[in-house]
XYZ file of C-alpha atoms in Angstrom:
514
model
C 0.000 0.000 0.000
C 1.004 3.565 -0.440
C 3.790 5.282 -2.238
C 6.705 7.275 -1.013
C 7.954 10.575 -2.371
C 7.514 10.849 -6.126
C 9.904 13.650 -7.004
C 12.211 11.605 -9.220
C 11.750 9.531 -12.333
C 12.122 5.800 -11.723
C 13.961 4.335 -10.035
C 13.305 6.419 -6.944
C 16.203 6.988 -4.590
C 15.708 5.630 -1.059
C 14.764 8.209 1.487
C 17.211 8.413 4.343
C 15.531 8.952 7.686
C 17.130 9.926 10.935
C 16.477 7.774 13.991
C 14.227 9.022 16.769
C 15.983 9.915 19.945
C 16.100 6.976 22.333
C 14.377 8.822 25.114
C 10.844 10.143 24.789
C 9.153 10.892 21.473
C 11.338 13.781 20.321
C 12.425 13.479 16.706
C 15.666 15.381 17.057
C 17.539 16.989 19.949
C 17.363 20.312 18.084
C 13.588 20.510 18.463
C 12.666 22.917 21.280
C 10.328 21.748 24.016
C 6.607 22.113 23.415
C 4.917 25.211 24.811
C 2.911 24.776 27.984
C -0.830 25.088 27.830
C -4.066 23.223 27.583
C -6.376 22.568 24.732
C -8.608 25.429 23.696
C -10.836 25.856 20.701
C -9.507 28.226 18.067
C -11.440 31.407 17.554
C -13.423 31.530 14.312
C -11.030 32.356 11.496
C -7.939 31.853 13.651
C -5.495 28.928 13.613
C -5.317 26.515 16.505
C -2.538 27.508 18.880
C -2.822 24.882 21.621
C -3.229 21.166 21.481
C -5.115 18.300 23.167
C -2.652 16.771 25.646
C -4.526 13.507 25.833
C -1.531 11.282 26.568
C -0.474 13.234 29.666
C -3.993 13.864 30.915
C -6.278 11.034 29.782
C -9.954 11.218 30.652
C -10.973 8.765 33.367
C -13.635 6.161 32.694
C -16.541 5.255 34.996
C -15.421 4.126 38.446
C -18.496 1.918 38.806
C -20.209 -0.390 36.365
C -23.140 1.315 34.595
C -26.560 -0.221 35.217
C -26.974 -3.400 33.212
C -23.295 -3.673 32.247
C -21.392 -6.956 32.289
C -18.365 -6.687 34.587
C -15.063 -8.056 33.281
C -12.462 -9.394 35.738
C -8.767 -8.778 34.956
C -7.780 -11.739 37.120
C -9.450 -14.153 34.708
C -7.419 -14.673 31.531
C -9.656 -14.306 28.478
C -12.652 -13.097 30.493
C -13.453 -10.248 28.079
C -13.462 -12.443 24.962
C -15.460 -15.192 26.686
C -18.146 -12.874 28.056
C -18.404 -11.092 24.706
C -19.060 -14.411 23.021
C -21.751 -15.443 25.512
C -23.606 -12.116 25.621
C -26.130 -10.746 23.099
C -25.550 -7.803 20.756
C -25.800 -4.282 22.211
C -24.286 -5.381 25.533
C -22.229 -2.930 27.589
C -19.052 -4.310 29.190
C -17.255 -2.587 32.075
C -13.611 -3.553 32.512
C -12.442 -3.365 36.120
C -9.168 -1.607 36.955
C -6.119 -3.731 36.203
C -4.418 -5.560 33.355
C -6.812 -7.625 31.239
C -5.361 -10.304 28.982
C -6.422 -12.743 26.293
C -5.453 -16.376 26.095
C -1.820 -16.543 24.879
C -2.571 -17.529 21.279
C -1.576 -15.575 18.186
C -5.083 -15.008 16.830
C -6.968 -14.756 20.127
C -8.990 -11.535 20.149
C -12.287 -9.984 21.180
C -14.981 -10.335 18.498
C -17.685 -7.811 19.377
C -21.322 -8.117 18.377
C -23.291 -5.298 16.810
C -23.728 -2.300 19.067
C -21.497 -3.567 21.887
C -19.896 -1.017 24.200
C -16.608 -1.532 26.063
C -15.949 0.909 28.909
C -12.728 0.923 30.883
C -12.634 1.823 34.557
C -9.755 4.070 35.667
C -6.607 2.004 35.190
C -8.175 -0.615 32.899
C -5.643 -1.985 30.384
C -6.021 -4.627 27.691
C -2.510 -5.996 27.181
C -1.485 -8.301 24.330
C 1.756 -9.209 26.110
C 3.502 -9.376 22.682
C 1.630 -12.637 22.116
C -1.680 -11.621 20.517
C -1.845 -9.916 17.131
C -5.219 -8.215 17.510
C -7.314 -6.749 20.319
C -10.724 -6.178 18.703
C -11.855 -7.550 15.335
C -14.727 -8.976 13.359
C -17.357 -7.461 11.091
C -19.884 -6.205 13.683
C -20.943 -2.597 13.173
C -21.456 0.295 15.603
C -19.111 -0.861 18.363
C -17.890 1.627 20.989
C -14.577 1.425 22.859
C -14.040 4.066 25.514
C -11.594 4.893 28.330
C -9.432 1.839 27.718
C -5.688 1.412 27.245
C -4.758 -1.103 24.533
C -1.096 -2.000 24.321
C 1.604 -4.541 23.452
C -0.203 -6.259 20.565
C 1.819 -7.414 17.556
C -0.260 -6.782 14.439
C 1.500 -7.576 11.159
C 2.704 -4.895 8.765
C -0.203 -2.872 7.280
C -2.673 -4.413 9.759
C -4.105 -2.951 12.939
C -4.879 -3.842 16.550
C -8.255 -2.179 17.208
C -10.983 -2.772 14.610
C -8.555 -4.886 12.635
C -11.283 -5.906 10.145
C -12.210 -2.252 9.383
C -15.846 -2.735 10.429
C -18.188 0.233 10.003
C -19.576 2.691 12.495
C -17.108 2.159 15.333
C -16.546 4.862 17.940
C -13.151 4.823 19.634
C -12.831 7.579 22.202
C -10.939 8.621 25.335
C -8.623 5.636 24.927
C -4.886 5.104 24.761
C -3.597 2.859 21.988
C 0.144 2.500 22.402
C 3.287 0.396 21.995
C 1.764 -1.954 19.420
C 3.253 -3.319 16.209
C 1.568 -2.459 12.923
C -1.145 0.180 13.252
C -2.806 1.075 16.525
C -6.145 0.830 14.759
C -7.788 0.392 11.370
C -10.803 2.367 10.137
C -14.182 1.626 8.612
C -16.947 3.792 7.212
C -18.538 6.296 9.632
C -15.812 5.648 12.189
C -15.312 8.270 14.881
C -11.917 8.540 16.530
C -12.139 11.133 19.297
C -9.910 12.295 22.149
C -7.522 9.338 22.040
C -3.802 8.998 22.651
C -2.305 7.163 19.652
C 1.264 6.774 20.827
C 4.423 5.008 19.668
C 2.888 2.329 17.505
C 5.194 0.432 15.182
C 3.819 1.638 11.853
C 0.829 4.010 12.141
C -1.333 5.442 14.855
C -4.202 4.604 12.515
C -4.324 3.005 9.078
C -7.495 4.299 7.396
C -7.669 1.580 4.764
C -10.438 -0.884 3.984
C -10.556 -3.494 1.253
C -12.886 -2.280 -1.470
C -12.043 1.371 -0.763
C -15.363 1.908 1.030
C -14.462 4.235 3.914
C -16.832 7.211 3.993
C -17.664 9.754 6.657
C -14.569 9.388 8.853
C -14.122 11.709 11.849
C -10.753 12.149 13.578
C -11.078 14.775 16.294
C -9.205 15.902 19.387
C -6.584 13.149 19.407
C -2.909 13.261 20.311
C -0.975 11.382 17.625
C 2.641 11.070 18.719
C 5.811 9.085 18.118
C 4.398 6.563 15.652
C 6.406 4.487 13.159
C 8.790 3.239 15.823
C 9.593 0.399 13.398
C 11.131 2.925 10.973
C 9.538 1.186 7.999
C 10.815 3.544 5.318
C 14.349 2.578 6.246
C 13.491 -1.131 6.332
C 11.548 -0.969 3.037
C 12.789 2.075 1.109
C 10.063 3.675 -0.960
C 7.225 1.677 0.638
C 5.130 4.746 1.410
C 3.864 2.903 4.474
C 4.332 5.222 7.448
C 2.887 8.233 9.212
C 0.994 9.302 12.277
C -2.134 8.430 10.263
C -2.346 7.125 6.696
C -5.572 7.622 4.716
C -6.188 5.481 1.616
C -9.181 5.986 -0.719
C -11.324 7.669 1.945
C -14.320 9.612 0.668
C -15.243 12.297 3.178
C -13.195 12.931 6.321
C -13.161 15.610 8.991
C -9.788 15.828 10.736
C -10.127 18.470 13.442
C -8.386 19.661 16.551
C -5.661 17.020 16.745
C -2.100 17.359 18.037
C 0.122 15.536 15.568
C 3.717 15.581 16.743
C 7.058 13.823 16.846
C 6.085 11.100 14.391
C 8.839 9.440 12.390
C 8.059 10.390 8.800
C 4.901 12.286 7.842
C 2.406 13.548 10.392
C -0.756 12.916 8.353
C -0.642 11.374 4.881
C -3.645 11.052 2.548
C -2.575 8.817 -0.331
C -4.476 7.528 -3.362
C -7.949 8.651 -4.421
C -9.001 10.321 -1.218
C -11.668 12.985 -1.638
C -13.563 15.638 0.311
C -11.242 16.168 3.294
C -11.313 18.892 5.907
C -8.135 19.467 7.937
C -8.994 22.115 10.501
C -7.627 23.484 13.792
C -4.864 20.888 14.071
C -1.422 21.495 15.547
C 1.457 19.775 13.731
C 4.784 19.888 15.550
C 8.228 18.351 15.139
C 7.320 15.541 12.779
C 10.447 14.153 11.113
C 8.919 14.575 7.650
C 6.147 16.670 6.180
C 3.310 17.759 8.442
C 0.587 16.994 5.907
C 0.797 15.213 2.567
C -2.133 15.096 0.140
C -1.248 12.748 -2.703
C -3.085 11.534 -5.846
C -6.301 12.776 -4.254
C -9.064 15.320 -4.713
C -10.863 18.283 -3.174
C -9.723 19.332 0.299
C -9.919 22.250 2.717
C -6.836 22.879 4.860
C -7.521 25.773 7.197
C -6.744 27.217 10.626
C -3.895 24.806 11.364
C -0.616 25.609 13.099
C 2.532 23.868 11.862
C 5.793 24.294 13.759
C 9.266 22.795 13.343
C 8.312 20.014 10.949
C 10.578 18.227 8.460
C 13.833 19.140 10.199
C 15.063 15.540 10.164
C 14.192 14.601 6.591
C 14.829 18.084 5.193
C 18.210 18.323 6.890
C 19.162 14.826 5.783
C 18.279 15.610 2.153
C 20.289 18.844 2.229
C 23.343 17.094 3.630
C 23.321 14.554 0.809
C 22.894 17.239 -1.830
C 19.237 16.643 -2.674
C 17.696 20.024 -3.499
C 14.088 18.895 -3.916
C 11.841 21.172 -1.777
C 9.801 18.705 0.300
C 7.111 20.906 1.768
C 5.562 21.130 5.198
C 2.312 20.871 3.260
C 3.071 18.668 0.270
C 0.445 18.432 -2.490
C 1.532 15.666 -4.853
C -0.531 14.936 -7.976
C -3.642 16.119 -6.143
C -6.085 18.861 -6.933
C -9.564 20.238 -7.113
C -11.919 18.480 -9.494
C -15.523 19.727 -9.957
C -16.612 16.417 -11.467
C -15.867 14.592 -8.193
C -18.571 15.470 -5.669
C -17.312 17.150 -2.497
C -17.871 20.181 -0.284
C -15.317 22.073 -2.400
C -14.028 21.842 -5.965
C -10.547 23.040 -5.010
C -7.738 22.333 -2.648
C -7.990 25.449 -0.538
C -5.197 26.190 1.943
C -5.920 29.247 4.055
C -5.610 30.921 7.469
C -2.813 28.593 8.542
C 0.358 29.525 10.403
C 3.574 27.799 9.319
C 6.421 28.660 11.676
C 10.056 27.517 11.523
C 9.494 24.477 9.354
C 12.163 23.301 6.912
C 10.077 24.441 3.922
C 6.640 25.848 3.183
C 4.111 24.521 0.669
C 5.124 22.383 -2.311
C 2.903 21.680 -5.302
C 4.370 18.782 -7.274
C 3.307 16.672 -10.216
C 5.284 13.753 -11.607
C 5.039 13.854 -15.400
C 5.698 10.110 -15.585
C 2.936 9.104 -13.171
C -0.462 8.419 -14.690
C -2.897 5.524 -15.108
C -1.339 2.505 -16.807
C 2.192 3.884 -16.534
C 4.821 1.629 -14.938
C 5.777 4.716 -12.907
C 2.408 4.612 -11.125
C 3.186 2.464 -8.127
C -0.463 2.542 -6.966
C -0.693 -0.746 -8.799
C -4.029 -1.324 -10.502
C -5.460 2.074 -9.574
C -6.588 4.795 -11.938
C -8.024 8.261 -11.329
C -11.570 8.694 -10.077
C -12.490 9.837 -13.587
C -11.466 6.658 -15.414
C -12.717 3.300 -14.135
C -10.831 1.062 -16.550
C -7.074 1.569 -16.381
C -6.633 -0.209 -19.697
C -8.286 2.711 -21.508
C -5.227 4.834 -20.675
C -3.169 3.626 -23.614
C -2.233 4.845 -27.061
C -3.778 6.128 -29.189
C -6.765 7.152 -26.991
C -4.662 8.639 -24.183
C -3.146 11.147 -26.584
C -6.368 13.122 -27.032
C -9.380 14.372 -25.034
C -10.840 13.350 -22.703
C -8.294 10.724 -21.608
C -5.298 13.006 -22.063
C -6.544 14.916 -19.010
C -8.520 12.255 -17.178
C -5.800 9.575 -17.044
C -3.561 11.863 -15.013
C -3.783 12.851 -11.373
C -3.396 16.612 -11.712
C -2.151 19.174 -9.225
C -4.695 21.809 -10.129
C -7.043 24.402 -8.632
C -4.916 24.787 -5.495
C -5.713 28.112 -3.805
C -3.207 29.225 -1.122
C -4.190 32.444 0.610
C -4.316 34.369 3.886
C -1.619 32.258 5.537
C 1.307 33.398 7.697
C 4.696 31.933 6.781
C 7.294 32.612 9.486
C 10.920 31.534 9.296
C 13.907 32.113 11.549
C 16.819 30.260 9.925
C 18.796 30.410 13.176
C 16.034 28.409 14.889
C 15.765 25.873 12.082
C 19.599 25.785 11.920
C 19.697 25.578 8.167
C 22.072 27.296 5.765
C 20.827 25.886 2.449
C 17.834 24.210 0.785
C 15.293 25.487 3.311
C 12.675 28.211 3.521
C 11.154 27.535 0.110
C 7.746 27.583 -1.553
C 7.561 25.509 -4.711
C 5.478 24.626 -7.743
C 7.325 22.185 -9.970
C 7.391 19.064 -12.085
C 9.980 16.886 -13.762
C 10.823 16.495 -17.452
C 8.573 13.795 -18.881
C 10.538 10.795 -20.149
C 8.763 7.550 -19.293
C 7.352 5.312 -20.651
C 8.250 5.819 -24.309
C 4.566 5.905 -25.347
C 3.658 8.594 -22.796
C 1.788 11.616 -24.200
C 3.270 13.720 -21.359
C 6.833 13.907 -22.649
C 9.227 16.810 -22.166
C 7.787 19.891 -20.383
C 4.097 19.415 -21.120
C 3.171 18.696 -17.519
C 5.507 21.304 -16.068
C 4.119 24.070 -18.241
C 0.532 23.074 -17.466
C 1.182 22.821 -13.722
C 2.899 26.186 -13.394
C 0.860 28.252 -15.851
C -2.443 26.605 -16.805
C -3.908 24.559 -13.949
C -5.174 27.331 -11.697
C -2.618 27.035 -8.883
C -2.396 30.331 -7.001
C -0.693 31.881 -3.999
C -2.148 35.253 -2.968
C -2.713 37.545 0.029
C -0.231 35.783 2.300
C 2.207 37.191 4.874
C 5.886 36.202 4.767
C 8.426 36.881 7.510
C 11.980 35.659 7.113
C 14.328 34.667 4.264
C 11.863 32.897 1.966
C 12.671 31.893 -1.585
C 10.548 30.358 -4.315
C 11.077 27.428 -6.667
C 9.307 27.310 -10.013
C 9.357 24.649 -12.744
C 12.236 22.558 -11.364
C 14.391 22.376 -8.202
C 17.252 24.319 -9.789
C 15.123 27.380 -10.578
C 14.968 29.449 -7.406
C 13.584 32.977 -7.616
C 13.123 35.830 -5.168
C 9.787 37.334 -4.161
C 9.876 39.959 -6.917
C 10.460 37.387 -9.628
C 7.821 35.139 -8.059
C 5.264 37.941 -8.330
C 6.337 39.062 -11.798
C 5.746 37.535 -15.225
C 5.644 34.656 -16.055
C 4.632 33.330 -12.617
C 2.376 36.063 -11.286
C 2.161 34.485 -7.828
C 1.420 36.015 -4.419
C -0.435 39.093 -5.599
C -1.516 41.044 -2.533
C 1.040 39.324 -0.281
C 3.594 41.057 1.942
C 7.239 40.130 2.376
C 9.618 41.037 5.197
C 13.021 39.284 5.115
C 13.451 39.808 8.847
C 12.657 36.819 11.005
C 9.868 36.914 13.515
C 6.106 36.850 13.896
């Protein structure tokens, strides 16, 4: 699943990642400590400035069993799974304080029935003891898990511990899902993930993937998503595209609000492959090793009122040291754009009223000229755009003319970047080169030999014809701008002038500060 950075023609160079510090969740010793404070809602039209500290201050569950609930005893191995099996649907289970365990078998797990509720008392933990792969599974819909710690399960790569079968309608709230292999949880349609601590899981905090690409109406709100990808999978499988605080795959409709996404190895949040209709709002992204937010081969999104601080220092610094001048952005839009023919709450990717402070770079709009349906360079094997159902149609001679010439390509188009604040103090970031950049660029089309997108066709369309605009932004610090290709850096005057015409109505102050 998934694809890593696409800024080179095949073969892609492996991405070198730095190792997380051994103590805590901090990505690099150069990252300053987090500001003190508690969660508060952002004012209308203002970015979030504080974050939900769920891991340090988890909400306590009910100290007594609710009326009618089945009580689960931590002293009895497998009590939760056994009582779930013997109780009818829509049963509420109350887990007493203490460490609950399953029988020590690889596939032992809790298989809820429709409408079941699992409530943890203060101190209730479900522990896999590095023996069980999954905690909760099965196809039952509308299950609730609340106020429970789930830890030490060993899900395989690309699989998850909670809701491992991606059943629909689950609510997972006020829980801590930590120290597991694989993903802390999977996602199904109408899933609500609220006020959880998703901490130090081996691959993802959550893997929002379901066979059949049928996830709709996902809500991710008020969570702390920290220190995930402890398995460092991009180093183990270079180019796998299989890491992040959360990975979204072919999700149609998601609200991602008010989360604190920090200190993850790799990307903070990564939406990859035919996602559509996303809202990213009032989140705080801090000190992720890679980009804060990546929106890739996807459609129609609103990114507003977020605060992004000190992201991409590890991966950006590593790339600079090895001489790679590609401007990986803090917000990285890769072959993704607005498309009116795909139904959503917007027909653009609109990025506005965000604050980006002391990140390695700013916003990058990228499109790989060699990546399109039916191209060997498209590593989303078997997938095509949402406009073309049959990948085989994207072949010569039909792909060389309308409508397939446009519809067989994921296009970075209709991206509207406005009313943001971009703040950079190079002495804080500790960079001397290849940082502080905005970018809109593509590569020279070369592959395959039958491609209709050869030479600079994609680059010229991306930069001049696809409706990508920066305007009415505020810049503080030594920003530069990259247009067409990584070697073409321009200053703010050239960026605003012909032929680019970007950032009309914006202000620029080379001095650092807010």
